[in-house]
mmCIF file of C-alpha atoms in Angstrom:
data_model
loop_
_atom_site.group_PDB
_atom_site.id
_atom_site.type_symbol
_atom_site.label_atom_id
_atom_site.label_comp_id
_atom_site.label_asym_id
_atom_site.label_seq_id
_atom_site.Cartn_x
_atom_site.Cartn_y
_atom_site.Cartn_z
ATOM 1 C CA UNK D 827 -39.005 -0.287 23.791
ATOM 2 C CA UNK D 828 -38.767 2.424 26.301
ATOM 3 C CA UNK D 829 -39.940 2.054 29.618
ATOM 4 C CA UNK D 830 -38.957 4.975 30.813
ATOM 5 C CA UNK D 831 -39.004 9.050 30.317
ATOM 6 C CA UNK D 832 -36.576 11.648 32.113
ATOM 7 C CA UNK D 833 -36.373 14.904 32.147
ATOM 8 C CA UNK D 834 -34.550 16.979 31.854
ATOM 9 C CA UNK D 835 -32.773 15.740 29.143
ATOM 10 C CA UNK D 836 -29.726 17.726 29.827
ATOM 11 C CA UNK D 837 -28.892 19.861 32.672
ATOM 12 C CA UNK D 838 -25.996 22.081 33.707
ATOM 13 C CA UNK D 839 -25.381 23.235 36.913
ATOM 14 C CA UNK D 840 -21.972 24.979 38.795
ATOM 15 C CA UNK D 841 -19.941 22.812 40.768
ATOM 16 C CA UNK D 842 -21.508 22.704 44.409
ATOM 17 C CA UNK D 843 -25.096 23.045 42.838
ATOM 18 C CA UNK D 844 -27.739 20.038 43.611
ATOM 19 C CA UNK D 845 -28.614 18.575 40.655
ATOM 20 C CA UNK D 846 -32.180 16.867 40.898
ATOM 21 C CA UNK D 847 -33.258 14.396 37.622
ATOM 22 C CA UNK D 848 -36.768 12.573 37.174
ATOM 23 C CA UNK D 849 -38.118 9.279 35.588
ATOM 24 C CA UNK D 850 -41.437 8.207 34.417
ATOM 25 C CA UNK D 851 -41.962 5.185 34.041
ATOM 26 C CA UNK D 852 -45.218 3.298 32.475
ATOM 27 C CA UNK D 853 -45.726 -0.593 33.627
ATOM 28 C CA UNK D 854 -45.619 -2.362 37.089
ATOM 29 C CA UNK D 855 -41.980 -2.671 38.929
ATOM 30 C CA UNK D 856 -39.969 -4.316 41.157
ATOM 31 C CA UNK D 857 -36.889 -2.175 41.842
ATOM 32 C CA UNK D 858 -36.011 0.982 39.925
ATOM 33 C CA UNK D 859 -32.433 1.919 39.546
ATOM 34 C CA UNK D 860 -30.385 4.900 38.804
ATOM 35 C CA UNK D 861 -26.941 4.272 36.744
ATOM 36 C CA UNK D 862 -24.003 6.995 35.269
ATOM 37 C CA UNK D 863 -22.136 6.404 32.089
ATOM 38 C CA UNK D 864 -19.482 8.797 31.276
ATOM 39 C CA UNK D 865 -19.312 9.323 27.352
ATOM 40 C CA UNK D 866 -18.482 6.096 25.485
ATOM 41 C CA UNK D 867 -18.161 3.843 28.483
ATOM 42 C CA UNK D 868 -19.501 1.280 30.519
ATOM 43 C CA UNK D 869 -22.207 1.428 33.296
ATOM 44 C CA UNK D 870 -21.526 2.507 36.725
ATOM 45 C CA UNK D 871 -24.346 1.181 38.791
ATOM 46 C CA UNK D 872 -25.397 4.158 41.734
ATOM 47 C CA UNK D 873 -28.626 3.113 43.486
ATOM 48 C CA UNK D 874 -31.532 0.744 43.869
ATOM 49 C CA UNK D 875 -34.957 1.531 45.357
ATOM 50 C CA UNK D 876 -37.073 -1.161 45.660
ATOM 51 C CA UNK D 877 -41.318 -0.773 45.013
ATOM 52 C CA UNK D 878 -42.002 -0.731 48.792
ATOM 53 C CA UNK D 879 -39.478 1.582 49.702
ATOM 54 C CA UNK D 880 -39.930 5.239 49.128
ATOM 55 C CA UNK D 881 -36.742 7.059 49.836
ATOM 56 C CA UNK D 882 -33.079 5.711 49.962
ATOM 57 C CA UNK D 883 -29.733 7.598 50.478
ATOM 58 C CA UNK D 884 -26.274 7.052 49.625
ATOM 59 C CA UNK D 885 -23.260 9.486 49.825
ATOM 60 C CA UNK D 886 -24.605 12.377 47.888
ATOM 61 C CA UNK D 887 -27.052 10.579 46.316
ATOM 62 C CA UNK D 888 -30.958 10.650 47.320
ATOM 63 C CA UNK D 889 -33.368 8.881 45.516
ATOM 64 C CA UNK D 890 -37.274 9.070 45.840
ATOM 65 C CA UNK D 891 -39.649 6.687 44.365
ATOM 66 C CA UNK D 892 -43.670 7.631 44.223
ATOM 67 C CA UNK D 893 -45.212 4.195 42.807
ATOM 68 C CA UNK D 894 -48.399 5.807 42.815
ATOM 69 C CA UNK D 895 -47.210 7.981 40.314
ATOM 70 C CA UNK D 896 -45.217 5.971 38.728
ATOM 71 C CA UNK D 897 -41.971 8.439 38.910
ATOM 72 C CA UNK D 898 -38.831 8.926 40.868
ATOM 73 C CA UNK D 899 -36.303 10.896 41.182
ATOM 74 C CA UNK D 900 -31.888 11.434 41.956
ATOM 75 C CA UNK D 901 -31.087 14.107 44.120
ATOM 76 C CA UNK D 902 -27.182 14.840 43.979
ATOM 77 C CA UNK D 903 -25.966 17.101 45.939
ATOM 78 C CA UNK D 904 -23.205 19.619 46.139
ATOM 79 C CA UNK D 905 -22.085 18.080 41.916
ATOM 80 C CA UNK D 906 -18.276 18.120 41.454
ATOM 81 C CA UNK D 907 -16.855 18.438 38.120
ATOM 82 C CA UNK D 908 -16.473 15.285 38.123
ATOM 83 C CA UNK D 909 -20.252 14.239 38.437
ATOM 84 C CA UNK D 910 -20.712 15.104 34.691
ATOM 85 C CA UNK D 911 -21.738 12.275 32.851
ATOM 86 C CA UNK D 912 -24.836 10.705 31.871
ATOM 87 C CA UNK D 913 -27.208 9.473 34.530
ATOM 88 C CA UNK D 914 -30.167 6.806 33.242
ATOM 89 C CA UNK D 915 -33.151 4.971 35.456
ATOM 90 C CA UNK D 916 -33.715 1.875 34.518
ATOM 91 C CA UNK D 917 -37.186 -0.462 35.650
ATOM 92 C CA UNK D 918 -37.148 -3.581 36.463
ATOM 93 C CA UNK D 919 -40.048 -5.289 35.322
ATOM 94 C CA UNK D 920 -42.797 -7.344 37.050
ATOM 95 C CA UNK D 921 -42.295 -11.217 35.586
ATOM 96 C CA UNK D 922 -40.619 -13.353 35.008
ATOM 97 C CA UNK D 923 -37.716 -12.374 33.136
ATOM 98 C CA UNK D 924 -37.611 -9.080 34.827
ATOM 99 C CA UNK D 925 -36.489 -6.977 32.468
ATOM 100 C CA UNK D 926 -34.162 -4.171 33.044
ATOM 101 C CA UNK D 927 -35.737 -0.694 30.769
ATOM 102 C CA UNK D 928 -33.798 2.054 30.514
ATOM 103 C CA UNK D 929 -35.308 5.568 30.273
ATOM 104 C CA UNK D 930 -34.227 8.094 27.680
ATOM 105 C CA UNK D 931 -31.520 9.711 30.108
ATOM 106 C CA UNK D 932 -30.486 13.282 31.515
ATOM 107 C CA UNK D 933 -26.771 14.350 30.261
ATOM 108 C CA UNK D 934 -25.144 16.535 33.457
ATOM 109 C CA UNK D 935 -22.657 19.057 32.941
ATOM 110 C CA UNK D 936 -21.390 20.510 36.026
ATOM 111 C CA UNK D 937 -18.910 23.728 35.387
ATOM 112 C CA UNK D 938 -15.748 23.837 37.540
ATOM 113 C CA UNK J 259 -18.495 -8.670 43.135
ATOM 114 C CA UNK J 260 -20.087 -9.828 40.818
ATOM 115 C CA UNK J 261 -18.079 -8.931 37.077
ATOM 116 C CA UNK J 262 -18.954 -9.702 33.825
ATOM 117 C CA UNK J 263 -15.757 -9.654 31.224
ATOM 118 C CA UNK J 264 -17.066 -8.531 27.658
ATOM 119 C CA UNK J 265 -14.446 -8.856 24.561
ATOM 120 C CA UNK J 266 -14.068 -7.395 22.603
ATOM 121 C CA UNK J 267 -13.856 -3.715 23.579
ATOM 122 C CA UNK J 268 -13.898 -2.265 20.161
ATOM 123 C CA UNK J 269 -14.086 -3.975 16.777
ATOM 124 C CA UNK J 270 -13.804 -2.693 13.169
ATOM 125 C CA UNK J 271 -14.759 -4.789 10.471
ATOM 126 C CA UNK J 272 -15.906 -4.171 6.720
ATOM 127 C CA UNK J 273 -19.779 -5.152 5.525
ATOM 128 C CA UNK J 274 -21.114 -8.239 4.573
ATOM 129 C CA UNK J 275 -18.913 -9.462 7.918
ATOM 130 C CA UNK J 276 -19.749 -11.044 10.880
ATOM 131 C CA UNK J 277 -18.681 -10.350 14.657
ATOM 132 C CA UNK J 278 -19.117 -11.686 17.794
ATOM 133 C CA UNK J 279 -19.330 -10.415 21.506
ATOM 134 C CA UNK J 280 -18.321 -12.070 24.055
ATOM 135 C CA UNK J 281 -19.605 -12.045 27.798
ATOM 136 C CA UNK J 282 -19.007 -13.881 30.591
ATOM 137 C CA UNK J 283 -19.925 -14.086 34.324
ATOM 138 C CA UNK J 284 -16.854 -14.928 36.153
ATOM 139 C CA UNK J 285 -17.866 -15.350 39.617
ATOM 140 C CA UNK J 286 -21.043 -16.339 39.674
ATOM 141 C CA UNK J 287 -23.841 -17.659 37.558
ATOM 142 C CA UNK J 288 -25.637 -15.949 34.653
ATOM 143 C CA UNK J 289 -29.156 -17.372 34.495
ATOM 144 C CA UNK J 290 -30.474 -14.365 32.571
ATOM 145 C CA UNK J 291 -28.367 -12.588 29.898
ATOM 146 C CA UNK J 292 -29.697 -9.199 28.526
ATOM 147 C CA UNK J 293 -28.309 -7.816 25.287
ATOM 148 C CA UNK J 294 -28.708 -3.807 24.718
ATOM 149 C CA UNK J 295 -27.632 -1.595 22.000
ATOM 150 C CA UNK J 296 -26.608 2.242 22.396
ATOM 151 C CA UNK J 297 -26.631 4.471 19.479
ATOM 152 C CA UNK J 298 -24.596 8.026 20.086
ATOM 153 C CA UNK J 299 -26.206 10.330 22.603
ATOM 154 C CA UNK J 300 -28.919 7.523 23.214
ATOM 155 C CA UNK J 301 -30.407 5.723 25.541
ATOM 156 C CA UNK J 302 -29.613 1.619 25.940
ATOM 157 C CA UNK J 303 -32.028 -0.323 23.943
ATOM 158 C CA UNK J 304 -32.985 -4.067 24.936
ATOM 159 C CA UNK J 305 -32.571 -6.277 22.161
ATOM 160 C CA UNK J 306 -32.882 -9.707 23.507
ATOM 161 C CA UNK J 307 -33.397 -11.643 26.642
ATOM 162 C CA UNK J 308 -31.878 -15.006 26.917
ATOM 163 C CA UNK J 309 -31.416 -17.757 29.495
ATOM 164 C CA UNK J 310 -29.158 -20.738 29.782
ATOM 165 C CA UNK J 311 -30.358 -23.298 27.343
ATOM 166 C CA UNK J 312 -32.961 -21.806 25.899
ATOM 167 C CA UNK J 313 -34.141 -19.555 22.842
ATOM 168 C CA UNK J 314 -33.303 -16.014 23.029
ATOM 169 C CA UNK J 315 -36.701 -13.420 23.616
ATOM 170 C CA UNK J 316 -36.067 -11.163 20.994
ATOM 171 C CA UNK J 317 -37.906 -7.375 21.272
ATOM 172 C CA UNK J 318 -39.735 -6.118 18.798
ATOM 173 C CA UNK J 319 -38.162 -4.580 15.540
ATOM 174 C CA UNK J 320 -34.836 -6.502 16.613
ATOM 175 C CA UNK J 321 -34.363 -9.472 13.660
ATOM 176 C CA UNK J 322 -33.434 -12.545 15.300
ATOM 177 C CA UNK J 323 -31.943 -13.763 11.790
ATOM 178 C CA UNK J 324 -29.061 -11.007 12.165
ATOM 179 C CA UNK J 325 -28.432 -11.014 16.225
ATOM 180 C CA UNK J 326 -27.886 -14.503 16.707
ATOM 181 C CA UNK J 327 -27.735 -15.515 20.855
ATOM 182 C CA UNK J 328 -26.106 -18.071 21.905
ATOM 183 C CA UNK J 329 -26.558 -18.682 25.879
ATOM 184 C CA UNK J 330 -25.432 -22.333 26.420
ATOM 185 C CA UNK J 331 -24.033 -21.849 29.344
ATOM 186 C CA UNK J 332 -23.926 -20.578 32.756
ATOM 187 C CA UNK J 333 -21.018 -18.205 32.113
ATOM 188 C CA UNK J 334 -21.107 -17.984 28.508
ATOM 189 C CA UNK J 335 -23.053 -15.950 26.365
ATOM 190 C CA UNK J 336 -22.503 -14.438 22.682
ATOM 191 C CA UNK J 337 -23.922 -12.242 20.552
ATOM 192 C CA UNK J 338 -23.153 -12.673 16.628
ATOM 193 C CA UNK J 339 -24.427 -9.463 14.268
ATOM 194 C CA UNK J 340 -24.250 -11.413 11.001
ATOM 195 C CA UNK J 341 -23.917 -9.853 7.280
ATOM 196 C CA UNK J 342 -23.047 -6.387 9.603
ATOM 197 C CA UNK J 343 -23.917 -3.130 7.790
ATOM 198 C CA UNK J 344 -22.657 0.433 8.726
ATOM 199 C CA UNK J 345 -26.194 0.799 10.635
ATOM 200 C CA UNK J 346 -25.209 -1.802 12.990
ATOM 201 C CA UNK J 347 -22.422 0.286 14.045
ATOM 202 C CA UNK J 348 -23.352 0.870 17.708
ATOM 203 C CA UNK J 349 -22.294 0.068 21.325
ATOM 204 C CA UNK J 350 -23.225 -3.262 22.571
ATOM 205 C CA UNK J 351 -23.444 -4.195 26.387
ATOM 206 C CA UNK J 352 -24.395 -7.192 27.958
ATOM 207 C CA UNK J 353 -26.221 -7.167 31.267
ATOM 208 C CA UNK J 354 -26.172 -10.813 33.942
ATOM 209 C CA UNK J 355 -28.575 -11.689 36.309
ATOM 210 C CA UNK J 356 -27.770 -14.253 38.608
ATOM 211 C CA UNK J 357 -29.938 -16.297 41.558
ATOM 212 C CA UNK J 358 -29.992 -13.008 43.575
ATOM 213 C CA UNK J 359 -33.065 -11.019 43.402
ATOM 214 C CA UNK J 360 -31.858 -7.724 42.144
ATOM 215 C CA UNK J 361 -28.763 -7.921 41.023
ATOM 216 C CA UNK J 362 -27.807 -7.348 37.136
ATOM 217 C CA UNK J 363 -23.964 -6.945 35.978
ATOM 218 C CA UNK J 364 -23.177 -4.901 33.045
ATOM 219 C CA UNK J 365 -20.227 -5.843 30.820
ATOM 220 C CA UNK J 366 -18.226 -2.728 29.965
ATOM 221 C CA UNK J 367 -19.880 -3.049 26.171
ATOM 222 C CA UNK J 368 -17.928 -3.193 22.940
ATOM 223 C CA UNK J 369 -17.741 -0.202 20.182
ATOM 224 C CA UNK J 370 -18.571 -1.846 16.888
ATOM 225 C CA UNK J 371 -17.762 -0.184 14.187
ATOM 226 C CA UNK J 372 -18.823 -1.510 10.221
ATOM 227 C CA UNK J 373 -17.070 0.287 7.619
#
């Protein structure tokens, strides 16, 4: 099942452009991360904000998380070319298996 | 790091045949294993939870009858799709958690292809 909604589902932007994505998610969590997959590969692992944390930064990348809402957000800024790819939250749940959901995904295209 | 090795990459094989993914942790010990499935232009889906030793926690819709997991170890953990049909052409990842609190390695998924 999906935990997870983003939107939007694709995006494209010029090279230098911020490119901002959200995630809803629907259950109780303990961390909430962000991965990339370029097309037809493996998982590239960006970011983890944990439930008492709010706001986290790394390189480029700024992630917000609003519990209350149950939402967050990836900030990248100034996209190269070579930020196109698909970017995916993912939940991990309350319990004791705590499983990883992923939300539906936002495809970036960022133009040269 | 922590890596997870998942063979094979790719795989083609005809209907009515069965295949099976490999993963394994190789530094460090997978006491959760999580099994997804990608269709194209898709999101990952969970199919099963497993840890070491025990049964595999299927989700619902996924028949535990035609993705058999096998966890019995640490480091080890397969996934068979028996009797595969063109449907279960998909990309299949595997996903580790070890004794840390957050951490969960992805395998770099294998392209399975039933013709």
């Amino acid at each position: 099942s999906q935990q997870g909604e983003e939107d939007p589902q694709a995006l494209s932007i010029q090279e230098g452009e911020n490119a901002t994505m959200n995630c809803s998610y629907k259950t109780s969590i303990n961390n909430l991360q962000w991965y990339r997959q370029n097309s037809g590969r493996g998982l590239v692992h960006l970011i983890l904000i944990r439930s008492n944390e709010r706001e986290k930064h790394s390189g480029r990348l700024r992630v917000t998380l609003d519990t209350s809402k149950k939402s967050s957000s990836l900030l990248i800024t100034a996209s190269r070319a070579a930020d196109t790819a698909s970017y995916f939250c993912a939940t991990a749940l309350r319990g004791a298996t705590n499983k990883l959901i992923f939300g539906t995904g936002t495809l970036l295209a960022v133009q040269p | 790091g922590a890596v997870v090795s998942q063979h094979p990459s790719w795989v083609i094989c005809k209907s009515g045949t069965s295949v099976k993914i490999e993963c394994r942790s190789l530094d460090f010990q997978a006491t959760t294993m999580f099994w997804y499935r990608q269709f194209p232009k898709q999101s990952l889906m969970l199919m099963a939870t497993s840890n070491e030793g025990s049964k595999a926690t299927y989700e619902q819709g996924v028949e535990k009858d035609k993705f058999l997991i096998n966890h019995a170890s640490l480091t080890l953990s397969t996934l068979t799709v028996t009797s595969a049909h063109p449907e279960d052409s998909s990309f299949y990842i595997c996903s580790a958690r070890g004794t840390s609190n957050y951490g969960y390695t992805f395998g770099s998924g294998t392209r399975l292809t039933v013709v």
